[in-house]
PDB file of C-alpha atoms in Angstrom:
ATOM      1  CA  MET F   1      84.424 112.717 130.701  1.00 49.00           C
ATOM      2  CA  PRO F   2      83.865 109.244 128.823  1.00 51.00           C
ATOM      3  CA  ALA F   3      87.148 107.248 128.494  1.00 49.00           C
ATOM      4  CA  ASN F   4      86.726 106.979 124.828  1.00 49.00           C
ATOM      5  CA  ARG F   5      86.049 110.842 124.354  1.00 49.00           C
ATOM      6  CA  ARG F   6      89.407 111.199 126.531  1.00 47.00           C
ATOM      7  CA  ARG F   7      91.290 108.991 124.290  1.00 46.00           C
ATOM      8  CA  ILE F   8      89.885 110.520 120.880  1.00 45.00           C
ATOM      9  CA  GLY F   9      90.993 113.806 122.286  1.00 52.00           C
ATOM     10  CA  SER F  10      94.572 112.214 123.310  1.00 55.00           C
ATOM     11  CA  ASP F  11      94.666 110.755 119.931  1.00 69.00           C
ATOM     12  CA  GLY F  12      93.752 113.956 118.294  1.00 77.00           C
ATOM     13  CA  ALA F  13      96.346 115.880 120.293  1.00 81.00           C
ATOM     14  CA  GLY F  14      98.975 113.224 119.372  1.00 79.00           C
ATOM     15  CA  VAL F  15      98.719 113.550 115.852  1.00 83.00           C
ATOM     16  CA  ILE F  16      98.642 117.619 116.045  1.00 88.00           C
ATOM     17  CA  PHE F  17     101.885 117.264 118.137  1.00 86.00           C
ATOM     18  CA  SER F  18     103.387 114.840 115.615  1.00 84.00           C
ATOM     19  CA  LEU F  19     102.108 116.606 112.542  1.00 88.00           C
ATOM     20  CA  SER F  20     104.188 119.514 113.899  1.00 91.00           C
ATOM     21  CA  ALA F  21     107.390 118.051 114.244  1.00 89.00           C
ATOM     22  CA  TYR F  22     107.557 116.193 111.479  1.00 89.00           C
ATOM     23  CA  GLY F  23     106.421 119.579 109.466  1.00 92.00           C
ATOM     24  CA  LEU F  24     109.317 121.567 111.245  1.00 93.00           C
ATOM     25  CA  TRP F  25     111.682 118.796 110.557  1.00 91.00           C
ATOM     26  CA  GLY F  26     110.534 118.794 106.787  1.00 92.00           C
ATOM     27  CA  VAL F  27     111.012 122.824 106.339  1.00 93.00           C
ATOM     28  CA  LEU F  28     114.360 122.603 108.135  1.00 92.00           C
ATOM     29  CA  PRO F  29     116.559 123.023 105.137  1.00 92.00           C
ATOM     30  CA  LEU F  30     115.568 126.217 104.113  1.00 92.00           C
ATOM     31  CA  TYR F  31     116.090 127.696 107.806  1.00 93.00           C
ATOM     32  CA  PHE F  32     119.505 126.298 107.222  1.00 92.00           C
ATOM     33  CA  VAL F  33     120.098 127.806 104.104  1.00 90.00           C
ATOM     34  CA  LEU F  34     119.371 131.379 105.030  1.00 91.00           C
ATOM     35  CA  LEU F  35     121.909 130.912 107.706  1.00 91.00           C
ATOM     36  CA  ALA F  36     124.856 131.341 105.108  1.00 87.00           C
ATOM     37  CA  PRO F  37     127.716 132.313 105.214  1.00 90.00           C
ATOM     38  CA  SER F  38     127.863 130.466 108.469  1.00 92.00           C
ATOM     39  CA  GLY F  39     129.098 126.882 107.549  1.00 91.00           C
ATOM     40  CA  PRO F  40     127.979 123.364 108.752  1.00 91.00           C
ATOM     41  CA  TRP F  41     130.568 123.287 111.807  1.00 93.00           C
ATOM     42  CA  GLU F  42     129.613 126.859 113.116  1.00 94.00           C
ATOM     43  CA  VAL F  43     126.123 125.960 112.828  1.00 94.00           C
ATOM     44  CA  VAL F  44     126.175 122.730 114.621  1.00 94.00           C
ATOM     45  CA  ALA F  45     128.152 124.469 117.497  1.00 95.00           C
ATOM     46  CA  TRP F  46     125.941 127.005 117.847  1.00 95.00           C
ATOM     47  CA  ARG F  47     122.861 124.240 117.584  1.00 93.00           C
ATOM     48  CA  VAL F  48     124.526 122.319 120.600  1.00 94.00           C
ATOM     49  CA  LEU F  49     124.961 125.695 122.939  1.00 94.00           C
ATOM     50  CA  LEU F  50     121.783 127.052 122.334  1.00 94.00           C
ATOM     51  CA  SER F  51     119.982 123.891 122.805  1.00 93.00           C
ATOM     52  CA  LEU F  52     121.382 123.343 126.248  1.00 93.00           C
ATOM     53  CA  VAL F  53     120.670 126.856 127.254  1.00 94.00           C
ATOM     54  CA  PHE F  54     117.046 126.411 126.013  1.00 92.00           C
ATOM     55  CA  CYS F  55     116.516 123.241 127.773  1.00 92.00           C
ATOM     56  CA  ALA F  56     117.821 124.831 131.144  1.00 94.00           C
ATOM     57  CA  LEU F  57     115.397 127.675 130.555  1.00 94.00           C
ATOM     58  CA  LEU F  58     112.771 124.745 129.970  1.00 92.00           C
ATOM     59  CA  LEU F  59     113.904 122.927 133.222  1.00 93.00           C
ATOM     60  CA  THR F  60     113.597 125.827 135.176  1.00 95.00           C
ATOM     61  CA  VAL F  61     110.463 126.946 134.306  1.00 93.00           C
ATOM     62  CA  ALA F  62     109.040 123.419 134.712  1.00 88.00           C
ATOM     63  CA  ARG F  63     110.989 122.646 137.462  1.00 91.00           C
ATOM     64  CA  GLY F  64     112.771 119.828 136.107  1.00 90.00           C
ATOM     65  CA  TRP F  65     115.900 119.998 137.386  1.00 94.00           C
ATOM     66  CA  GLY F  66     115.216 117.288 140.189  1.00 93.00           C
ATOM     67  CA  ARG F  67     114.522 114.651 137.309  1.00 92.00           C
ATOM     68  CA  PHE F  68     117.927 116.092 135.400  1.00 93.00           C
ATOM     69  CA  LEU F  69     119.827 115.339 138.501  1.00 94.00           C
ATOM     70  CA  ALA F  70     118.356 111.949 139.020  1.00 93.00           C
ATOM     71  CA  VAL F  71     119.329 111.179 135.227  1.00 90.00           C
ATOM     72  CA  LEU F  72     122.774 112.707 135.982  1.00 91.00           C
ATOM     73  CA  ARG F  73     123.272 110.651 139.024  1.00 92.00           C
ATOM     74  CA  SER F  74     122.836 107.320 137.325  1.00 93.00           C
ATOM     75  CA  PRO F  75     126.052 106.245 135.651  1.00 92.00           C
ATOM     76  CA  ARG F  76     124.137 103.974 133.265  1.00 91.00           C
ATOM     77  CA  LEU F  77     121.651 106.663 132.111  1.00 91.00           C
ATOM     78  CA  ALA F  78     124.208 109.279 131.720  1.00 92.00           C
ATOM     79  CA  LEU F  79     126.702 107.079 129.716  1.00 93.00           C
ATOM     80  CA  THR F  80     123.843 106.133 127.468  1.00 91.00           C
ATOM     81  CA  MET F  81     122.820 109.801 127.245  1.00 92.00           C
ATOM     82  CA  GLY F  82     126.493 110.325 125.726  1.00 93.00           C
ATOM     83  CA  VAL F  83     125.969 107.795 123.226  1.00 93.00           C
ATOM     84  CA  ALA F  84     122.881 109.449 122.111  1.00 91.00           C
ATOM     85  CA  GLY F  85     124.507 112.790 122.310  1.00 92.00           C
ATOM     86  CA  LEU F  86     127.147 111.362 120.018  1.00 94.00           C
ATOM     87  CA  LEU F  87     124.653 109.774 117.474  1.00 93.00           C
ATOM     88  CA  ILE F  88     122.573 113.082 117.090  1.00 90.00           C
ATOM     89  CA  TYR F  89     125.732 114.926 116.731  1.00 94.00           C
ATOM     90  CA  VAL F  90     126.743 112.966 113.602  1.00 95.00           C
ATOM     91  CA  ASN F  91     123.162 113.337 112.474  1.00 93.00           C
ATOM     92  CA  TRP F  92     123.199 117.036 112.966  1.00 92.00           C
ATOM     93  CA  GLN F  93     126.634 117.432 111.223  1.00 94.00           C
ATOM     94  CA  THR F  94     125.695 115.333 108.322  1.00 95.00           C
ATOM     95  CA  PHE F  95     122.372 117.128 108.045  1.00 93.00           C
ATOM     96  CA  LEU F  96     123.948 120.277 107.792  1.00 92.00           C
ATOM     97  CA  ALA F  97     126.716 119.730 105.624  1.00 92.00           C
ATOM     98  CA  ALA F  98     123.715 118.097 103.175  1.00 92.00           C
ATOM     99  CA  ALA F  99     121.684 121.289 103.275  1.00 90.00           C
ATOM    100  CA  LEU F 100     124.642 123.611 103.156  1.00 88.00           C
ATOM    101  CA  THR F 101     125.935 121.749  99.771  1.00 88.00           C
ATOM    102  CA  GLU F 102     122.857 121.138  98.028  1.00 89.00           C
ATOM    103  CA  HIS F 103     122.259 117.622  98.915  1.00 92.00           C
ATOM    104  CA  VAL F 104     118.792 118.151 100.424  1.00 93.00           C
ATOM    105  CA  ILE F 105     117.564 115.472  97.947  1.00 91.00           C
ATOM    106  CA  GLU F 106     119.986 113.221  99.341  1.00 91.00           C
ATOM    107  CA  ALA F 107     119.207 113.911 102.693  1.00 92.00           C
ATOM    108  CA  SER F 108     115.481 113.382 102.504  1.00 91.00           C
ATOM    109  CA  LEU F 109     116.366 109.686 100.607  1.00 89.00           C
ATOM    110  CA  GLY F 110     118.170 109.075 104.245  1.00 88.00           C
ATOM    111  CA  TYR F 111     114.915 110.036 106.103  1.00 87.00           C
ATOM    112  CA  PHE F 112     113.038 107.720 103.733  1.00 86.00           C
ATOM    113  CA  ILE F 113     115.457 104.865 104.116  1.00 86.00           C
ATOM    114  CA  ASN F 114     114.696 105.335 108.129  1.00 82.00           C
ATOM    115  CA  PRO F 115     111.883 103.383 108.654  1.00 79.00           C
ATOM    116  CA  ILE F 116     113.535 100.423 106.928  1.00 81.00           C
ATOM    117  CA  MET F 117     116.935 100.609 108.655  1.00 82.00           C
ATOM    118  CA  THR F 118     114.941 100.653 111.882  1.00 77.00           C
ATOM    119  CA  VAL F 119     113.374  97.599 111.007  1.00 78.00           C
ATOM    120  CA  LEU F 120     116.899  96.064 110.146  1.00 81.00           C
ATOM    121  CA  LEU F 121     118.370  97.119 113.481  1.00 80.00           C
ATOM    122  CA  ALA F 122     115.324  95.187 115.074  1.00 76.00           C
ATOM    123  CA  VAL F 123     117.079  92.052 113.270  1.00 77.00           C
ATOM    124  CA  LEU F 124     120.354  92.998 114.298  1.00 80.00           C
ATOM    125  CA  VAL F 125     120.404  94.010 117.630  1.00 79.00           C
ATOM    126  CA  LEU F 126     117.151  93.177 119.105  1.00 73.00           C
ATOM    127  CA  HIS F 127     116.751  89.509 117.429  1.00 76.00           C
ATOM    128  CA  GLU F 128     113.282  90.205 116.211  1.00 74.00           C
ATOM    129  CA  ARG F 129     111.770  87.986 113.535  1.00 79.00           C
ATOM    130  CA  LEU F 130     110.779  89.985 110.593  1.00 76.00           C
ATOM    131  CA  ARG F 131     107.338  88.858 108.302  1.00 82.00           C
ATOM    132  CA  PRO F 132     107.705  88.175 104.402  1.00 85.00           C
ATOM    133  CA  LEU F 133     106.508  91.972 103.665  1.00 83.00           C
ATOM    134  CA  GLN F 134     109.195  93.545 106.137  1.00 80.00           C
ATOM    135  CA  TRP F 135     112.117  91.435 104.399  1.00 84.00           C
ATOM    136  CA  THR F 136     110.708  92.530 100.870  1.00 87.00           C
ATOM    137  CA  ALA F 137     110.852  96.457 101.905  1.00 83.00           C
ATOM    138  CA  ILE F 138     114.695  95.669 103.198  1.00 82.00           C
ATOM    139  CA  GLY F 139     115.397  93.858  99.940  1.00 86.00           C
ATOM    140  CA  LEU F 140     113.944  96.731  97.721  1.00 87.00           C
ATOM    141  CA  ALA F 141     115.582  99.505 100.029  1.00 83.00           C
ATOM    142  CA  LEU F 142     118.809  97.727  99.465  1.00 83.00           C
ATOM    143  CA  LEU F 143     118.417  97.527  95.814  1.00 88.00           C
ATOM    144  CA  ALA F 144     117.488 101.415  95.682  1.00 85.00           C
ATOM    145  CA  VAL F 145     120.803 102.226  97.057  1.00 82.00           C
ATOM    146  CA  VAL F 146     122.831  99.764  94.428  1.00 85.00           C
ATOM    147  CA  VAL F 147     120.427 101.415  91.487  1.00 84.00           C
ATOM    148  CA  ILE F 148     121.796 104.975  92.613  1.00 82.00           C
ATOM    149  CA  VAL F 149     125.318 103.774  93.297  1.00 82.00           C
ATOM    150  CA  VAL F 150     125.405 102.226  89.946  1.00 80.00           C
ATOM    151  CA  GLY F 151     123.416 104.731  87.601  1.00 76.00           C
ATOM    152  CA  TYR F 152     124.308 107.724  88.971  1.00 69.00           C
ATOM    153  CA  GLY F 153     127.870 106.904  89.784  1.00 77.00           C
ATOM    154  CA  ALA F 154     128.069 108.145  93.514  1.00 79.00           C
ATOM    155  CA  VAL F 155     127.568 106.402  97.092  1.00 85.00           C
ATOM    156  CA  PRO F 156     124.801 108.415  98.606  1.00 88.00           C
ATOM    157  CA  TRP F 157     126.979 108.673 101.998  1.00 91.00           C
ATOM    158  CA  TYR F 158     124.689 111.412 103.352  1.00 93.00           C
ATOM    159  CA  ALA F 159     121.844 109.249 103.343  1.00 91.00           C
ATOM    160  CA  LEU F 160     123.275 106.551 104.640  1.00 91.00           C
ATOM    161  CA  ILE F 161     124.947 108.219 107.578  1.00 94.00           C
ATOM    162  CA  LEU F 162     121.447 109.937 108.391  1.00 93.00           C
ATOM    163  CA  SER F 163     119.739 106.888 107.947  1.00 90.00           C
ATOM    164  CA  ILE F 164     121.895 105.011 110.131  1.00 91.00           C
ATOM    165  CA  SER F 165     122.730 107.389 113.000  1.00 92.00           C
ATOM    166  CA  PHE F 166     119.176 108.483 113.457  1.00 86.00           C
ATOM    167  CA  GLY F 167     118.036 104.951 113.665  1.00 84.00           C
ATOM    168  CA  VAL F 168     120.701 103.651 116.257  1.00 88.00           C
ATOM    169  CA  TYR F 169     119.620 106.969 118.020  1.00 87.00           C
ATOM    170  CA  GLY F 170     116.418 106.187 118.383  1.00 80.00           C
ATOM    171  CA  LEU F 171     117.126 102.867 119.315  1.00 81.00           C
ATOM    172  CA  VAL F 172     118.842 104.081 122.242  1.00 84.00           C
ATOM    173  CA  LYS F 173     116.196 106.579 123.098  1.00 79.00           C
ATOM    174  CA  LYS F 174     113.650 103.524 122.923  1.00 74.00           C
ATOM    175  CA  LYS F 175     115.669 101.871 125.453  1.00 76.00           C
ATOM    176  CA  THR F 176     115.965 104.783 127.896  1.00 77.00           C
ATOM    177  CA  GLY F 177     112.761 106.176 127.046  1.00 67.00           C
ATOM    178  CA  ALA F 178     110.863 105.069 130.660  1.00 70.00           C
ATOM    179  CA  ASP F 179     114.054 106.439 132.340  1.00 82.00           C
ATOM    180  CA  VAL F 180     114.629 109.870 130.962  1.00 84.00           C
ATOM    181  CA  ASP F 181     111.949 112.181 130.190  1.00 84.00           C
ATOM    182  CA  ALA F 182     112.348 114.430 126.707  1.00 81.00           C
ATOM    183  CA  VAL F 183     113.767 117.882 128.194  1.00 87.00           C
ATOM    184  CA  SER F 184     116.297 115.942 130.627  1.00 89.00           C
ATOM    185  CA  GLY F 185     117.421 113.826 128.057  1.00 87.00           C
ATOM    186  CA  LEU F 186     117.811 116.271 125.355  1.00 88.00           C
ATOM    187  CA  ALA F 187     119.701 118.524 127.973  1.00 92.00           C
ATOM    188  CA  LEU F 188     122.192 115.723 129.064  1.00 93.00           C
ATOM    189  CA  GLU F 189     122.856 114.957 125.127  1.00 92.00           C
ATOM    190  CA  THR F 190     123.576 118.293 124.419  1.00 93.00           C
ATOM    191  CA  LEU F 191     125.749 119.018 127.761  1.00 95.00           C
ATOM    192  CA  TRP F 192     127.910 115.896 126.771  1.00 95.00           C
ATOM    193  CA  LEU F 193     128.958 117.747 123.542  1.00 95.00           C
ATOM    194  CA  VAL F 194     129.598 120.805 124.447  1.00 96.00           C
ATOM    195  CA  PRO F 195     133.495 120.381 124.648  1.00 96.00           C
ATOM    196  CA  VAL F 196     132.981 119.105 121.248  1.00 95.00           C
ATOM    197  CA  ALA F 197     130.938 122.465 120.055  1.00 95.00           C
ATOM    198  CA  ALA F 198     133.963 124.568 121.987  1.00 95.00           C
ATOM    199  CA  VAL F 199     136.795 122.919 120.337  1.00 96.00           C
ATOM    200  CA  GLN F 200     134.627 123.470 117.095  1.00 95.00           C
ATOM    201  CA  LEU F 201     134.097 127.371 117.321  1.00 95.00           C
ATOM    202  CA  ALA F 202     137.614 127.721 118.459  1.00 95.00           C
ATOM    203  CA  ILE F 203     138.589 126.102 114.929  1.00 95.00           C
ATOM    204  CA  VAL F 204     136.369 128.027 112.887  1.00 95.00           C
ATOM    205  CA  ALA F 205     137.343 131.153 114.767  1.00 94.00           C
ATOM    206  CA  SER F 206     140.974 130.462 113.791  1.00 94.00           C
ATOM    207  CA  THR F 207     140.135 129.621 110.446  1.00 93.00           C
ATOM    208  CA  THR F 208     137.580 131.152 108.749  1.00 90.00           C
ATOM    209  CA  GLY F 209     136.313 133.353 111.710  1.00 92.00           C
ATOM    210  CA  VAL F 210     133.140 133.107 113.841  1.00 93.00           C
ATOM    211  CA  THR F 211     129.892 134.593 112.024  1.00 94.00           C
ATOM    212  CA  MET F 212     127.885 135.323 114.689  1.00 92.00           C
ATOM    213  CA  GLY F 213     126.898 138.911 114.754  1.00 89.00           C
ATOM    214  CA  THR F 214     128.615 139.792 111.708  1.00 90.00           C
ATOM    215  CA  ALA F 215     126.419 139.142 108.940  1.00 88.00           C
ATOM    216  CA  GLY F 216     123.557 141.631 109.611  1.00 92.00           C
ATOM    217  CA  PRO F 217     120.949 141.643 112.492  1.00 93.00           C
ATOM    218  CA  LEU F 218     118.539 139.153 110.424  1.00 94.00           C
ATOM    219  CA  HIS F 219     121.241 136.729 110.402  1.00 94.00           C
ATOM    220  CA  THR F 220     122.032 137.032 114.146  1.00 94.00           C
ATOM    221  CA  VAL F 221     118.721 136.450 115.225  1.00 95.00           C
ATOM    222  CA  LEU F 222     118.132 133.396 113.001  1.00 94.00           C
ATOM    223  CA  LEU F 223     121.466 131.973 114.165  1.00 94.00           C
ATOM    224  CA  LEU F 224     120.326 132.606 117.665  1.00 93.00           C
ATOM    225  CA  SER F 225     117.135 130.739 117.287  1.00 93.00           C
ATOM    226  CA  ALA F 226     119.185 127.666 116.289  1.00 91.00           C
ATOM    227  CA  GLY F 227     118.616 126.145 119.948  1.00 89.00           C
ATOM    228  CA  VAL F 228     114.701 126.661 120.057  1.00 92.00           C
ATOM    229  CA  VAL F 229     114.493 125.383 116.138  1.00 91.00           C
ATOM    230  CA  THR F 230     116.402 122.342 117.460  1.00 87.00           C
ATOM    231  CA  ALA F 231     114.655 121.473 120.600  1.00 86.00           C
ATOM    232  CA  VAL F 232     111.063 122.307 119.775  1.00 89.00           C
ATOM    233  CA  PRO F 233     110.578 119.674 117.103  1.00 89.00           C
ATOM    234  CA  LEU F 234     112.161 117.117 119.659  1.00 79.00           C
ATOM    235  CA  LEU F 235     109.945 117.725 122.275  1.00 80.00           C
ATOM    236  CA  LEU F 236     106.831 118.101 119.959  1.00 85.00           C
ATOM    237  CA  PHE F 237     107.763 114.638 118.679  1.00 80.00           C
ATOM    238  CA  ALA F 238     107.928 113.248 122.397  1.00 74.00           C
ATOM    239  CA  ALA F 239     104.459 114.798 123.122  1.00 76.00           C
ATOM    240  CA  GLY F 240     103.262 113.353 120.411  1.00 78.00           C
ATOM    241  CA  ALA F 241     104.306 109.681 120.478  1.00 69.00           C
ATOM    242  CA  ARG F 242     102.971 109.241 123.828  1.00 68.00           C
ATOM    243  CA  ARG F 243      99.889 110.084 122.624  1.00 73.00           C
ATOM    244  CA  VAL F 244      99.409 108.027 119.433  1.00 71.00           C
ATOM    245  CA  SER F 245     100.047 104.357 118.178  1.00 66.00           C
ATOM    246  CA  LEU F 246     103.463 103.563 116.761  1.00 58.00           C
ATOM    247  CA  THR F 247     101.637 102.662 113.739  1.00 58.00           C
ATOM    248  CA  THR F 248     100.334 106.437 113.272  1.00 69.00           C
ATOM    249  CA  VAL F 249     103.755 107.532 114.324  1.00 69.00           C
ATOM    250  CA  GLY F 250     105.194 105.395 111.474  1.00 65.00           C
ATOM    251  CA  LEU F 251     102.833 106.695 108.871  1.00 68.00           C
ATOM    252  CA  LEU F 252     103.290 110.470 109.729  1.00 77.00           C
ATOM    253  CA  GLN F 253     107.041 110.026 109.974  1.00 78.00           C
ATOM    254  CA  PHE F 254     107.028 110.359 106.018  1.00 83.00           C
ATOM    255  CA  ILE F 255     105.899 113.878 106.184  1.00 87.00           C
ATOM    256  CA  ALA F 256     109.522 115.042 106.545  1.00 89.00           C
ATOM    257  CA  PRO F 257     111.423 113.514 104.035  1.00 90.00           C
ATOM    258  CA  ILE F 258     108.557 114.490 101.518  1.00 90.00           C
ATOM    259  CA  LEU F 259     108.774 118.158 102.597  1.00 92.00           C
ATOM    260  CA  GLN F 260     112.472 117.874 102.215  1.00 93.00           C
ATOM    261  CA  PHE F 261     112.604 116.580  98.650  1.00 92.00           C
ATOM    262  CA  VAL F 262     110.198 118.788  97.385  1.00 92.00           C
ATOM    263  CA  ILE F 263     112.186 121.534  98.663  1.00 94.00           C
ATOM    264  CA  GLY F 264     115.210 120.110  97.348  1.00 92.00           C
ATOM    265  CA  ALA F 265     113.633 119.487  93.962  1.00 91.00           C
ATOM    266  CA  ALA F 266     111.594 122.337  93.387  1.00 91.00           C
ATOM    267  CA  VAL F 267     112.644 125.528  95.457  1.00 92.00           C
ATOM    268  CA  LEU F 268     116.519 124.539  95.647  1.00 91.00           C
ATOM    269  CA  HIS F 269     116.407 122.858  92.338  1.00 92.00           C
ATOM    270  CA  GLU F 270     118.872 120.487  92.892  1.00 91.00           C
ATOM    271  CA  PRO F 271     119.265 117.744  89.956  1.00 88.00           C
ATOM    272  CA  MET F 272     116.895 114.805  89.674  1.00 87.00           C
ATOM    273  CA  PRO F 273     118.670 112.795  86.740  1.00 86.00           C
ATOM    274  CA  LEU F 274     116.695 109.630  85.668  1.00 87.00           C
ATOM    275  CA  GLU F 275     118.702 107.362  88.195  1.00 84.00           C
ATOM    276  CA  ARG F 276     117.769 109.077  91.034  1.00 84.00           C
ATOM    277  CA  TRP F 277     114.177 109.278  90.175  1.00 89.00           C
ATOM    278  CA  ILE F 278     114.472 105.332  89.696  1.00 88.00           C
ATOM    279  CA  GLY F 279     116.290 104.929  93.182  1.00 87.00           C
ATOM    280  CA  PHE F 280     113.557 107.338  94.796  1.00 88.00           C
ATOM    281  CA  ALA F 281     110.732 104.967  93.135  1.00 91.00           C
ATOM    282  CA  ILE F 282     112.180 102.176  94.371  1.00 90.00           C
ATOM    283  CA  VAL F 283     112.498 103.612  97.795  1.00 87.00           C
ATOM    284  CA  TRP F 284     108.763 104.525  97.945  1.00 89.00           C
ATOM    285  CA  LEU F 285     107.730 101.047  96.687  1.00 90.00           C
ATOM    286  CA  ALA F 286     109.683  99.558  99.578  1.00 86.00           C
ATOM    287  CA  LEU F 287     107.810 102.168 102.068  1.00 84.00           C
ATOM    288  CA  ALA F 288     104.414 101.316 100.572  1.00 86.00           C
ATOM    289  CA  VAL F 289     105.110  97.425 101.345  1.00 86.00           C
ATOM    290  CA  LEU F 290     106.357  98.560 104.675  1.00 80.00           C
ATOM    291  CA  THR F 291     103.619 100.501 105.374  1.00 80.00           C
ATOM    292  CA  ALA F 292     100.770  98.163 104.403  1.00 82.00           C
ATOM    293  CA  ASP F 293     102.493  95.315 106.267  1.00 80.00           C
ATOM    294  CA  GLN F 294     102.381  97.504 109.639  1.00 73.00           C
ATOM    295  CA  VAL F 295      98.885  98.871 108.958  1.00 75.00           C
ATOM    296  CA  ARG F 296      97.502  94.907 108.082  1.00 77.00           C
ATOM    297  CA  HIS F 297      99.288  94.029 111.548  1.00 72.00           C
ATOM    298  CA  ALA F 298      97.912  96.710 113.632  1.00 64.00           C
ATOM    299  CA  ARG F 299      94.533  95.468 112.635  1.00 64.00           C
ATOM    300  CA  ARG F 300      94.805  92.176 113.585  1.00 62.00           C
ATOM    301  CA  PRO F 301      92.939  91.064 116.672  1.00 58.00           C
ATOM    302  CA  ARG F 302      95.490  90.291 119.562  1.00 49.00           C
ATOM    303  CA  PRO F 303      95.071  86.986 121.014  1.00 47.00           C
ATOM    304  CA  PRO F 304      93.413  86.705 124.524  1.00 46.00           C
ATOM    305  CA  VAL F 305      95.659  86.887 127.488  1.00 38.00           C
ATOM    306  CA  PRO F 306      95.496  83.492 129.345  1.00 38.00           C
ATOM    307  CA  LEU F 307      94.521  83.852 132.975  1.00 37.00           C
ATOM    308  CA  ALA F 308      96.518  82.694 135.705  1.00 32.00           C
TER     309      ALA F 308
END
């Protein structure tokens, strides 16, 4: 098979994997709403424990325990996965709290801001130099947050925490991407969180009560599916990111917040006053500027590599 045909096939598979991942992330609010009367603390605890069980099954089927133990034996990688686990825990807990308290639209704002947060982290942490349009996008995003705070009368904490936690999580994963495969990484991240999940379940059991198995068979099945629902999009994303360009990933990542926004506004009927529309419009303008800059930069011919 010619190399270009193999490349086209790989790109096509990568787009399908990425679309599937972002599509699943986009409809997650509907899944979490169906988990009522389970609260966010209990759901996240089951999400951690059942994700670890699902990853253990995958490691067994794929014979990946050797890779997992190799990561575990490296103090640097093990501790880094601990940091990643803490960040994804904060992200999961915040997203659950938003989804179960009628703040899905605000959660979508966080993921709309996330690409801009990633660019900002590249400046603050990696000391990268930004192009003028990238600075423009960051300025517009900051303006949008100010408009929402002043006009709507409240700081969008869910959005800010989601964008910061996932942005830093992506930065940590980027630094270890070549050393840790997707399943081993997620397994170790959730392994670090097992004590936290156990404490949360104990507190829930002693206060409001654990709902697993008490709200009907359908609810039990949905709650037991939390591990699969958590792990599958992450694995699809990892498979897609290896096959398509960073520009393509950047364009596809808007699918999730768009779906979340539509679900929050059209399905869950969350309020969208004028101040929110103005703030979101400014964010969308910032994303259009950032996307245009990424596409234009990707199309520029690269300078030839000098011969030694």
